[in-house]
Coordinates of C-alpha atoms in Angstrom, one line a residue:
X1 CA -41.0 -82.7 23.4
X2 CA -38.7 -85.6 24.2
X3 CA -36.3 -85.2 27.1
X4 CA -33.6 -84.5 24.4
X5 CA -35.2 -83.2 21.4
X6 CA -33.8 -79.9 21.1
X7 CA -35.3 -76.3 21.2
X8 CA -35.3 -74.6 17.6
X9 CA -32.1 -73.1 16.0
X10 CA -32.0 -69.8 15.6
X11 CA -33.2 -68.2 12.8
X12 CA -29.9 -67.2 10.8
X13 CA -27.9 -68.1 7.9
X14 CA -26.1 -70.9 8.5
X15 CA -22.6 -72.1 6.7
X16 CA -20.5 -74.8 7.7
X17 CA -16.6 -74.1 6.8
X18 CA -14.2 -77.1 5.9
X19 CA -11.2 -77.1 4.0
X20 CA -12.0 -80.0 2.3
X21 CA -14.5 -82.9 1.9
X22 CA -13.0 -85.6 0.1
X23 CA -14.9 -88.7 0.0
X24 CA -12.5 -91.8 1.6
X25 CA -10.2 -89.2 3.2
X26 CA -9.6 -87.9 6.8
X27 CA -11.4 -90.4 8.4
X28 CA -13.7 -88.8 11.3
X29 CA -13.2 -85.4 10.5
X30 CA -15.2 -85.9 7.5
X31 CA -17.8 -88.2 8.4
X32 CA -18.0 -85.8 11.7
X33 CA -18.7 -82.7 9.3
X34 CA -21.2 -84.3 7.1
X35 CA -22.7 -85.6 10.2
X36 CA -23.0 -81.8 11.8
X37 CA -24.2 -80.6 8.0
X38 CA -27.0 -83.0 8.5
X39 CA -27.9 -82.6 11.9
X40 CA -29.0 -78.8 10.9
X41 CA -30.9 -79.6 8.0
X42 CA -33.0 -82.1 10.4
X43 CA -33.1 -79.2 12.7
X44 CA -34.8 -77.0 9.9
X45 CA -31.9 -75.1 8.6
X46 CA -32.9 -73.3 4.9
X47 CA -36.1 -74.9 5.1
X48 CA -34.5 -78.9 5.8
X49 CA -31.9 -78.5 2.6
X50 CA -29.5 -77.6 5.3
X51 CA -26.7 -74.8 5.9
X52 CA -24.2 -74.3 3.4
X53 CA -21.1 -76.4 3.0
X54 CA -18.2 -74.4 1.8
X55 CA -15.1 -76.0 0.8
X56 CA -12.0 -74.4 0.1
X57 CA -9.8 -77.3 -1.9
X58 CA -8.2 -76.2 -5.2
X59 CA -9.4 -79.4 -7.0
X60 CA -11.2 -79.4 -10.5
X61 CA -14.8 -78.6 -10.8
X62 CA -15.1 -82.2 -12.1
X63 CA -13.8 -84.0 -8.8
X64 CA -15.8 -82.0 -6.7
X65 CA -18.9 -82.9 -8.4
X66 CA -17.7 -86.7 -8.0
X67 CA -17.3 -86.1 -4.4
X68 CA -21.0 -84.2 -4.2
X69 CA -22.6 -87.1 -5.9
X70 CA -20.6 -90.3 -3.5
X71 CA -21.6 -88.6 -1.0
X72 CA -25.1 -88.0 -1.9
X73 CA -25.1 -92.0 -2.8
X74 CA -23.4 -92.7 0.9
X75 CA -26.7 -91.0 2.3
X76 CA -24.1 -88.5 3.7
X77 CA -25.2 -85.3 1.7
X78 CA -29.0 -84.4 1.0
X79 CA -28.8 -81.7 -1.6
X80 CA -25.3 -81.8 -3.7
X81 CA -26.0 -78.0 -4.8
X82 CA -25.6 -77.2 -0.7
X83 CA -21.9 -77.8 -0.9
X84 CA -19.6 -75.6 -2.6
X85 CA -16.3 -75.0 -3.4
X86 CA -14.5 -71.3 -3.7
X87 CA -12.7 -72.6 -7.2
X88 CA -15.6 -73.9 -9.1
X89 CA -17.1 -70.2 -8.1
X90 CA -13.5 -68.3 -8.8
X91 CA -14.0 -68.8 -12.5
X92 CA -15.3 -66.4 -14.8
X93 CA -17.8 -68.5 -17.4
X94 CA -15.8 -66.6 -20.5
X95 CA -12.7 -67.3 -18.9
X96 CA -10.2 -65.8 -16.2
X97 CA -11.2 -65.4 -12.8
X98 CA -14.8 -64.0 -11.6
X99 CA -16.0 -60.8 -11.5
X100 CA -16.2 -60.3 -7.5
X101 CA -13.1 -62.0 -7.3
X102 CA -11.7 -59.3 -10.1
X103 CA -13.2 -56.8 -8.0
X104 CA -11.3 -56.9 -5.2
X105 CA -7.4 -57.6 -6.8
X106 CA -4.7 -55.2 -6.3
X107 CA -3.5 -53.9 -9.2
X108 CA -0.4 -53.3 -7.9
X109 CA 0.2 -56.8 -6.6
X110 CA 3.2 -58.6 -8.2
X111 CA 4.5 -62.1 -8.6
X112 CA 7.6 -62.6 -6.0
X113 CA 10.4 -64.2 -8.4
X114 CA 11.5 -66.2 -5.5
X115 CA 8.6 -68.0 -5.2
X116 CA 7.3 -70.8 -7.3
X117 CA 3.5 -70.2 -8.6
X118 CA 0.5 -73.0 -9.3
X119 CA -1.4 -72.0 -12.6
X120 CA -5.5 -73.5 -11.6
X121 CA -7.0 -73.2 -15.3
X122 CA -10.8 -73.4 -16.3
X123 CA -12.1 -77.2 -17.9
X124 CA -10.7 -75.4 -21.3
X125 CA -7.0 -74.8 -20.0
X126 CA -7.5 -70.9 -19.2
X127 CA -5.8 -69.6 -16.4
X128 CA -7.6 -67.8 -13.6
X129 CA -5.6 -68.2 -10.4
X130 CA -2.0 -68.7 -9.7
X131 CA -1.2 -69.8 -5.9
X132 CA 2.2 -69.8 -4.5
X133 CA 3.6 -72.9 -3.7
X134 CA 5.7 -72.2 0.0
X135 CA 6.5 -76.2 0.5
X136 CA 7.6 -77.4 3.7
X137 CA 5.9 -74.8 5.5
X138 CA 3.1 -76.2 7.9
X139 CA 1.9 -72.5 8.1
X140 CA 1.7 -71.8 4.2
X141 CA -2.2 -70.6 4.5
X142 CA -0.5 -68.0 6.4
X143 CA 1.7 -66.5 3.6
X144 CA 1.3 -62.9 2.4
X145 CA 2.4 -63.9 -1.2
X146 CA -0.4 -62.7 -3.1
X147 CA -2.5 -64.7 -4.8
X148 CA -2.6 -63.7 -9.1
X149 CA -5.8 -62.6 -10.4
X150 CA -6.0 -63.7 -14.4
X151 CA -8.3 -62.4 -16.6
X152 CA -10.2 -63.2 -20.0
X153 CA -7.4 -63.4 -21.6
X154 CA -4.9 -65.4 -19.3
X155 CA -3.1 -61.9 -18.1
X156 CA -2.7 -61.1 -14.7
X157 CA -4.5 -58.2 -13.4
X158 CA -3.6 -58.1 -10.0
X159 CA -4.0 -60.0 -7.0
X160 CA -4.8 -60.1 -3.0
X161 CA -2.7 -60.8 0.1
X162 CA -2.4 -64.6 0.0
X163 CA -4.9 -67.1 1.0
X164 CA -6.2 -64.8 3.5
X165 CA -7.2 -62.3 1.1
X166 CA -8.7 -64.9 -1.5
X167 CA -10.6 -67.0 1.2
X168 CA -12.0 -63.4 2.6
X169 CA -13.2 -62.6 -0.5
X170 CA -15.2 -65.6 -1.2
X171 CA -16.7 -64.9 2.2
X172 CA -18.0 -61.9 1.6
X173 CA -19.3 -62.5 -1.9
X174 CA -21.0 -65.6 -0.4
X175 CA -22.6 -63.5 2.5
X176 CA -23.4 -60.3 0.5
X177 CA -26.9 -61.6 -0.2
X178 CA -27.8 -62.0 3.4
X179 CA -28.4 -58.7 4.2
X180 CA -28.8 -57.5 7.5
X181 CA -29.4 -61.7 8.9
X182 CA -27.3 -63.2 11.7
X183 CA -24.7 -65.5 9.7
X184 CA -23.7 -68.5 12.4
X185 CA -20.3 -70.1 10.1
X186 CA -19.3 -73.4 12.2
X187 CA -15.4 -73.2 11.0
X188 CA -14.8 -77.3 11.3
X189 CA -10.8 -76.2 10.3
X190 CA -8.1 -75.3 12.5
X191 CA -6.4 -73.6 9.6
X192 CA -9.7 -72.0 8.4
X193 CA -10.2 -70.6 11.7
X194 CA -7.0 -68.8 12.0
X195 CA -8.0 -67.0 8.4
X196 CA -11.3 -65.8 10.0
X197 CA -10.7 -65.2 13.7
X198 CA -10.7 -61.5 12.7
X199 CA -13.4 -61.6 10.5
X200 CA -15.4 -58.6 12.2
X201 CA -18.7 -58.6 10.8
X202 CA -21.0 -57.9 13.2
X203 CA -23.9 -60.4 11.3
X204 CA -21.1 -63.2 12.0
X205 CA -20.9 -65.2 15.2
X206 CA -18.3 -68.0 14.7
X207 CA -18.4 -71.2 16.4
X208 CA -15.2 -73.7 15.6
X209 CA -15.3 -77.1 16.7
X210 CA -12.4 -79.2 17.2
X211 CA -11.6 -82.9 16.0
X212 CA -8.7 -83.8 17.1
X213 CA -5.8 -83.7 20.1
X214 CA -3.7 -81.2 20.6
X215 CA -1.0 -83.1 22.7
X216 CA 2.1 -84.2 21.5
X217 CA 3.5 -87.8 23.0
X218 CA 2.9 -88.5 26.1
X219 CA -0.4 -87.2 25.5
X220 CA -0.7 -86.6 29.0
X221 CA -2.6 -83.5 30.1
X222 CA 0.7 -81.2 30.9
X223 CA 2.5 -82.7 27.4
X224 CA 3.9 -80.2 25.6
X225 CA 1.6 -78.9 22.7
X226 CA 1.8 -79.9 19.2
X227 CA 3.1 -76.7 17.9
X228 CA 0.5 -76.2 14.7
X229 CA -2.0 -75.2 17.7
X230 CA 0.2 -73.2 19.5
X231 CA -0.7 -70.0 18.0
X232 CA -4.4 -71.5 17.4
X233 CA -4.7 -71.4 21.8
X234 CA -3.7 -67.6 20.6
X235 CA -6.4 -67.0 19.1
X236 CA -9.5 -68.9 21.0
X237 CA -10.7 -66.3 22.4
X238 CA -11.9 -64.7 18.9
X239 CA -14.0 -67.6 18.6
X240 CA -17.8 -67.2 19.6
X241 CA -17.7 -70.8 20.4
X242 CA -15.1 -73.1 20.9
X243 CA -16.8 -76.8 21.2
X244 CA -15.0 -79.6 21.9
X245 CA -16.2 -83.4 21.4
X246 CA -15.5 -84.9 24.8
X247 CA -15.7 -83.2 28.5
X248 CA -12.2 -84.4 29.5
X249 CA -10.2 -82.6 26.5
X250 CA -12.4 -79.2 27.0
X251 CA -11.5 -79.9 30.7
X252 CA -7.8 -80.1 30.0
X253 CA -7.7 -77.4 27.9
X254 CA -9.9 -75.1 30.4
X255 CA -7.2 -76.3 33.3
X256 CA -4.2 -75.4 31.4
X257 CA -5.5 -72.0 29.6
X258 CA -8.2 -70.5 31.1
X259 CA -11.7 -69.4 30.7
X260 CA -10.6 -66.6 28.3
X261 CA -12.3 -68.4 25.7
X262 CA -15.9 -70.3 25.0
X263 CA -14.8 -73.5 25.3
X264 CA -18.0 -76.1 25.5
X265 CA -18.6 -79.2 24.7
X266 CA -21.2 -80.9 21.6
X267 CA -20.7 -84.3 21.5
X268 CA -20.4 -85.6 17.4
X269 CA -23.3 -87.2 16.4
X270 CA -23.6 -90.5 15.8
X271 CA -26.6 -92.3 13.9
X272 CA -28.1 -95.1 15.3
X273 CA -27.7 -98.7 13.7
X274 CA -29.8 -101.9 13.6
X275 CA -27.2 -104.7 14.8
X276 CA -27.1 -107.5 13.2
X277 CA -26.6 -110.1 16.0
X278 CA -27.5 -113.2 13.7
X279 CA -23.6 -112.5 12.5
X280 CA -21.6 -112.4 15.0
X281 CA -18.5 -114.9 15.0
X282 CA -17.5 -116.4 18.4
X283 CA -14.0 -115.9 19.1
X284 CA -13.8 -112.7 16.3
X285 CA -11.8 -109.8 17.6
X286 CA -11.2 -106.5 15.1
X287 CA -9.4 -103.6 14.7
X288 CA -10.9 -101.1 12.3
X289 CA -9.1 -98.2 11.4
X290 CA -6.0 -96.7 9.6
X291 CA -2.6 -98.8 9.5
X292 CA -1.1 -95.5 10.8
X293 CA 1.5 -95.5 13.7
X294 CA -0.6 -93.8 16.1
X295 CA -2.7 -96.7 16.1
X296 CA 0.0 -98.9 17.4
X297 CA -1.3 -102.1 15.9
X298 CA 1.5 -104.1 16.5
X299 CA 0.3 -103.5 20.3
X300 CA -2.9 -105.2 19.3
X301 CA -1.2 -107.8 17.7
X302 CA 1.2 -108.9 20.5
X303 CA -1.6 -108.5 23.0
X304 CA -4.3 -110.8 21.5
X305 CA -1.5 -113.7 20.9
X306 CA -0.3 -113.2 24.4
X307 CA -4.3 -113.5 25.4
X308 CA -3.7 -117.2 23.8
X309 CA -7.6 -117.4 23.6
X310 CA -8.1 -121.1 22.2
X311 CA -10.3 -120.3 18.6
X312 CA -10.2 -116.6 18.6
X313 CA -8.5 -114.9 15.9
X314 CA -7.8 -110.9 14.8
X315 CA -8.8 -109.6 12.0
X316 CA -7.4 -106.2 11.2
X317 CA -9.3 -103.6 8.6
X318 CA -7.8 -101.1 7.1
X319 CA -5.1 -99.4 4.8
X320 CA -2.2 -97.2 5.1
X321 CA 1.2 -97.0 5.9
X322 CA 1.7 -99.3 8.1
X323 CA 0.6 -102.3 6.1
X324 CA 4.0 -103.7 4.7
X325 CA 5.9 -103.7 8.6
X326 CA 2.7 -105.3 9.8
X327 CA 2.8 -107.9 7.6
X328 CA 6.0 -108.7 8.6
X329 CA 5.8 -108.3 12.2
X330 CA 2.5 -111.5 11.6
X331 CA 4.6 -113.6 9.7
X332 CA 7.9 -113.0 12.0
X333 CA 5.6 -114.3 14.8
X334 CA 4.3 -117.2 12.5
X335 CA 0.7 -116.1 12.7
X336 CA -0.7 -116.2 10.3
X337 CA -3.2 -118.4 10.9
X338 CA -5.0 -116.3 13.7
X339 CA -4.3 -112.5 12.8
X340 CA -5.0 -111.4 9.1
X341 CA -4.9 -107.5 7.6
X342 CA -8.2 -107.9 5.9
X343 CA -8.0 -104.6 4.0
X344 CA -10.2 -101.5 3.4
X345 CA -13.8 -102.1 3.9
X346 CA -16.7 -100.1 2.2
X347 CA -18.9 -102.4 4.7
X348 CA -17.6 -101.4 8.5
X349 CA -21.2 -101.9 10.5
X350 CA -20.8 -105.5 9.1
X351 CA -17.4 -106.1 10.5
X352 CA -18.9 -104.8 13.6
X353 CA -22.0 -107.1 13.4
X354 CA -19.6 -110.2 12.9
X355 CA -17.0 -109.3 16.1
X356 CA -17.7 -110.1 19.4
X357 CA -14.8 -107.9 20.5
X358 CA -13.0 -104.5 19.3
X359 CA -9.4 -103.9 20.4
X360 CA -8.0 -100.7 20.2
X361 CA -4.4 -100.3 21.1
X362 CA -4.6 -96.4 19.6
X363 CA -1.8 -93.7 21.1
X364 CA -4.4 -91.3 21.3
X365 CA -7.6 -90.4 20.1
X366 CA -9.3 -86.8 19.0
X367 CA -12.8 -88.2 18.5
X368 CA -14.1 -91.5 19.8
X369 CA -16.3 -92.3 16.9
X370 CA -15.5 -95.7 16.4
X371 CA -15.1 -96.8 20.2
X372 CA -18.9 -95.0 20.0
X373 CA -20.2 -97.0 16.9
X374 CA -19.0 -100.4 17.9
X375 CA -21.2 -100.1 21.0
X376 CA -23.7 -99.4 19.0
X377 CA -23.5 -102.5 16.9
X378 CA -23.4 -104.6 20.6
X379 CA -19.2 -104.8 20.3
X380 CA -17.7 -104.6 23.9
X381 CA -14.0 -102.9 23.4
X382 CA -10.9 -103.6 24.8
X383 CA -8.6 -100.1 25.0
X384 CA -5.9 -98.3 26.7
X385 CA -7.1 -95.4 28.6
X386 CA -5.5 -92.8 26.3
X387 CA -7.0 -89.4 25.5
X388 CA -9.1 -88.5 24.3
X389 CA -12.8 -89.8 24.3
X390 CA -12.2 -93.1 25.0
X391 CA -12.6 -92.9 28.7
X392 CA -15.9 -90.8 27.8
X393 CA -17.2 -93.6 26.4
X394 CA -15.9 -96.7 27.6
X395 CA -15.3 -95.4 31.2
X396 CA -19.0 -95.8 31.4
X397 CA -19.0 -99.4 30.2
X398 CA -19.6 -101.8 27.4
X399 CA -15.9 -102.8 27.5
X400 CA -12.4 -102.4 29.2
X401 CA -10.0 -99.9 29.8
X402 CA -6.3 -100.5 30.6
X403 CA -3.2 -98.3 30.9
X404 CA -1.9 -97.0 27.8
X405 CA 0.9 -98.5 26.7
X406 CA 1.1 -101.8 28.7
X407 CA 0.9 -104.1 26.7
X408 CA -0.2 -107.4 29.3
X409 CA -2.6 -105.7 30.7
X410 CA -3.7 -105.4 27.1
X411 CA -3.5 -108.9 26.3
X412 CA -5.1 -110.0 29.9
X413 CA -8.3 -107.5 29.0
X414 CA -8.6 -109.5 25.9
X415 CA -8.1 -112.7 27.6
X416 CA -10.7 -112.0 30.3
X417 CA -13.6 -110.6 28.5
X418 CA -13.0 -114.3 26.2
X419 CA -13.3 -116.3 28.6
X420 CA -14.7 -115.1 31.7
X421 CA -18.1 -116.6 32.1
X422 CA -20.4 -113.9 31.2
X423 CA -18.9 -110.8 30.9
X424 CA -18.9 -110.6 27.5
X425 CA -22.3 -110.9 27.6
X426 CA -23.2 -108.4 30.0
X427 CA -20.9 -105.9 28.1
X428 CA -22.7 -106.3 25.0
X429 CA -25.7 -106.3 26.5
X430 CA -24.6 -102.5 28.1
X431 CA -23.0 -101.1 25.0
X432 CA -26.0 -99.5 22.9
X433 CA -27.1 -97.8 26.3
X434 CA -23.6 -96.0 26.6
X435 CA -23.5 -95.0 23.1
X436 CA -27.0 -93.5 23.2
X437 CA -24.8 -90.3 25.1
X438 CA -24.1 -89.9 21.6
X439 CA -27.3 -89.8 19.8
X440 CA -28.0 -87.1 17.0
X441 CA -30.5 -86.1 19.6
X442 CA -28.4 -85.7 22.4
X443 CA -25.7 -83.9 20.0
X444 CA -28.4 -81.3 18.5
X445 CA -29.6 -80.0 21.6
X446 CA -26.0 -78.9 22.8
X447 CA -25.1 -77.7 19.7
X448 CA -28.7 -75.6 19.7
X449 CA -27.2 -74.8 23.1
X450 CA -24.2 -73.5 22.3
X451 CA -25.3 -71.3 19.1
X452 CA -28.2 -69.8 20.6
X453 CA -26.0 -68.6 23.7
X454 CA -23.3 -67.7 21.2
X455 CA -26.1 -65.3 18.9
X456 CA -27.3 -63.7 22.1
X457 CA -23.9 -62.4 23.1
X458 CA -22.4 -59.8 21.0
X459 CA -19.5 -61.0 18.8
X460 CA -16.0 -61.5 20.0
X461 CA -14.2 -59.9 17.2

């Protein structure tokens, strides 16, 4: 065995929760739950065709086998008929709902008239659910309006006690054939989890991982919390597992709330890459990512022109929000000859391949995926220290951290690692060792860790 190859999974059922898994949307969180899928099929999971992936979007069954099949061409999905989706199942093939989802409606549950209702009909325009519609509400999933039942005939027969009551019952038809077998359900949604943290069946140990921060600005460890996890922190201690992606947010979280809950930590995995070194562009600094606020681009922006690095020149990949005030913000500084919004690419390991340097100039992270997978491809980065990952990664090198926020000390990183003789080398030359913390290897045998700890302890709920 190889000092990280992991011990075997336990032998169980294995699903992996997600509310949804939309090819080209939610960034890491999705890549990070295809990733995890895949990891446990590697491991051995339903003989290498992997656990379950259960999705819980209310999109057609038409969509979801689009996204099945980009994914399978992505080489992010093995077998298409492992993921699923609770509204492709909820409908009965003669029309109306299914029969275990029939089963289990309240015949005395009514419409409220106050509240507005979304008809989800079949591929030939037959009802089978209606889902209240409670907009403006960040905690809608929470709602005790019930969910309508339809059958054959497009009547309603009854229904259950909101999404609660409908995601529940997917569950348990889903798990009914496992008999008496230990069911490990890795709950990759904070929303999800909140639905299930009472979910007492003593087959079911849950273990919830978390991608993303749960600070608001200043993102400093004592900030206040961003209030859709405040209840969440309620709740952690239902959890079998709690595993966080980087030692310094499950250390925050440990220092402000206690050991109450299983907090641990399984780095995501990242695959490794062949660089291709033959393309890389002297004097090429990128920013890859979403034209989001958070990311603070215009940071990134005024800090490489204030490097004033003779030849280099930004390119910026990407879409979203953002893109219109960036645009303006290049041409009200008249450069448009060294910093260009390249656009969404299909094609990111070859923007990596061509940099010689990443700048990041992000407000805060929850995942440091692509900090991790530029060092992989030989890119030194230039970042403020911000939470959280970041320092994981870079603080061991392969690039440069500086106070988040300052802008000069931004823009002198930049200039530095340009133009200092050797140092960019030597970073580039480090960065593929640092990222290798993050291996699919490394990543396994914690998460093997973690689940075989939480299957020996009885279950929290």
């Amino acid at each position: 065995m190889s000092p990280h190859a992991a011990p075997a999974l336990p032998d169980a059922e294995y699903l992996v929760l997600s509310s949804r898994l939309i090819p080209g949307l939610d960034g890491g969180y999705t890549i990070a739950t295809l990733a995890r899928a895949r990891q446990l099929a590697s491991a051995g999971v339903a003989g290498g065709a992997g656990p379950q992936l259960l999705t819980f979007d209310p999109g057609t069954a038409a969509a979801h086998a689009e996204h099945r099949q980009t994914f399978v061409s992505q080489g992010a999905l093995a077998d298409p008929s492992r993921m699923r989706n609770l509204f492709d199942e909820a409908v009965a093939p003669d029309g109306g709902a299914a029969e275990w989802l029939r089963a289990v409606a309240d015949a005395d549950a009514k419409a409220d008239p106050a509240v507005e209702y979304r008809v989800l009909e079949d591929a030939d325009a037959r009802p089978f659910v209606s889902l209240p519609v409670i907009p403006g509400n960040p905690d809608w999933h929470l709602a005790d309006e019930p969910v309508l039942i339809h059958d054959a005939a497009g009547e309603v027969v009854g229904g259950v006690r909101g999404f609660r009551g409908l995601y529940r019952a997917w569950l348990d038809h889903v798990t009914a054939s496992f008999g008496d077998r230990t069911i490990v359900v890795i709950c990759e949604s904070r929303q999800l989890g909140e639905l299930i943290a009472d979910w007492a069946d003593p087959r079911v140990r849950i273990v919830h991982p978390i991608h993303t921060i749960h600070l608001e600005a200043p993102y400093t460890a004592d900030a206040p919390i961003n209030r859709l996890w405040t209840r969440w922190f309620g709740i952690a201690d239902r959890f079998d597992a709690v595993i966080w992606p980087t030692a310094t947010q499950r250390d925050d979280v440990v220092a402000r709330f206690g050991t109450a809950a299983q907090h641990e930590v399984v780095p995501n995995p990242i695959t490794p890459v062949e660089a291709r070194g033959d393309l890389r562009e002297p004097g090429l600094v990128v920013a890859l990512g979403r034209l989001a606020p958070g990311k603070r681009l215009d940071h990134a922006i005024r800090a490489f022109l204030a490097a004033d690095v003779p030849g280099a020149r930004l390119e910026i990949w990407g879409g979203g929000p953002e893109e219109e005030r960036l645009r303006a913000l290049i041409d009200e500084l008249g450069a448009g000859d060294r910093v260009v919004l390249a656009g969404y690419t299909n094609d990111p390991a070859r923007v990596l391949d061509r940099a010689s340097l990443m700048l990041t100039a992000t407000a805060f992270e929850g995942q440091p995926l692509g900090v991790v997978e530029a060092l992989l491809h030989g890119t030194p980065v230039v970042s403020y220290d911000v939470r959280y990952g970041i320092r994981d990664v870079v603080g061991a090198g392969g690039g440069v951290l500086v106070p988040g926020g300052d802008v000069d000390a931004l823009a002198a990183a930049v200039r530095r690692v340009l133009t200092e003789p050797g140092l960019l080398e030597r970073l580039a030359a480090a960065a593929p060792g640092i990222a290798a913390a993050w291996s699919p290897e490394r990543s396994l045998a914690a998460l093997t860790a973690v689940i075989a700890a939480a299957v020996a302890r009885p279950p929290r709920r």
